[in-house]
Coordinates of C-alpha atoms in Angstrom, one line a residue:
M1 CA 91.8 72.6 71.8
N2 CA 95.3 72.7 73.0
V3 CA 96.9 73.9 76.2
D4 CA 97.8 77.4 74.9
R5 CA 94.3 78.1 73.6
I6 CA 92.7 76.9 76.9
V7 CA 95.0 79.0 79.0
H8 CA 94.2 82.2 76.9
T9 CA 90.5 81.4 76.8
V10 CA 90.3 80.9 80.6
A11 CA 92.4 84.0 81.3
G12 CA 90.2 86.2 79.0
T13 CA 87.0 84.8 80.5
F14 CA 88.2 85.4 84.1
I15 CA 89.2 89.0 83.2
L16 CA 85.8 89.8 81.6
L17 CA 83.9 88.1 84.3
S18 CA 85.7 89.8 87.1
L19 CA 85.3 93.2 85.4
A20 CA 81.5 92.6 85.1
L21 CA 81.3 91.5 88.7
A22 CA 83.3 94.6 89.8
R23 CA 81.0 96.9 87.9
F24 CA 77.6 95.3 88.8
H25 CA 78.2 93.5 92.1
N26 CA 81.1 94.6 94.3
P27 CA 84.1 96.8 93.3
N28 CA 86.5 94.5 95.2
W29 CA 86.2 92.0 92.3
I30 CA 88.8 94.2 90.5
W31 CA 91.4 92.5 92.7
F32 CA 90.7 89.3 90.9
T33 CA 91.4 91.1 87.6
V34 CA 94.7 92.3 89.1
F35 CA 95.6 88.7 90.1
V36 CA 94.9 87.3 86.7
G37 CA 96.9 90.2 85.1
A38 CA 99.8 89.6 87.4
N39 CA 99.8 85.9 86.5
L40 CA 99.8 86.7 82.8
L41 CA 102.8 89.0 83.4
Q42 CA 104.6 86.4 85.3
S43 CA 103.9 83.8 82.6
G44 CA 105.2 86.1 79.9
L45 CA 108.4 86.8 81.8
T46 CA 109.2 83.3 82.9
N47 CA 107.6 81.2 80.1
W48 CA 105.9 79.1 82.8
C49 CA 102.3 79.0 84.1
L50 CA 100.7 76.6 86.6
M51 CA 97.6 76.1 84.6
S52 CA 99.5 74.9 81.5
T53 CA 101.4 72.5 83.7
I54 CA 98.2 71.1 85.1
L55 CA 96.6 70.8 81.7
R56 CA 99.6 68.9 80.3
K57 CA 99.5 66.4 83.2
L58 CA 95.8 65.9 82.5
G59 CA 96.7 64.9 78.9
V60 CA 95.7 68.0 77.0
P61 CA 97.8 68.2 73.8
E62 CA 100.3 71.0 73.6
G63 CA 100.0 73.8 71.0
P64 CA 102.5 75.2 68.6
G65 CA 104.8 76.6 71.5
V66 CA 103.3 80.1 71.7
G67 CA 102.6 81.9 75.0
C68 CA 103.0 79.8 78.1
C69 CA 103.4 76.4 76.4
R70 CA 106.9 75.0 76.0

């Protein structure tokens, strides 16, 4: 897996997990969904995301330059 695929997989997992937690545990978990969505929006506008930077420093190979990878 490359940086781009990991970032998208983690973001999608966080969104689905937080929606399930908001539905079945506590409605305040919806704020985690808002946080992830805001980070995705920021990443799309600035072409930078913290998670991709961390993954690159850990040695994960970069993808084809789509999404938040440079």
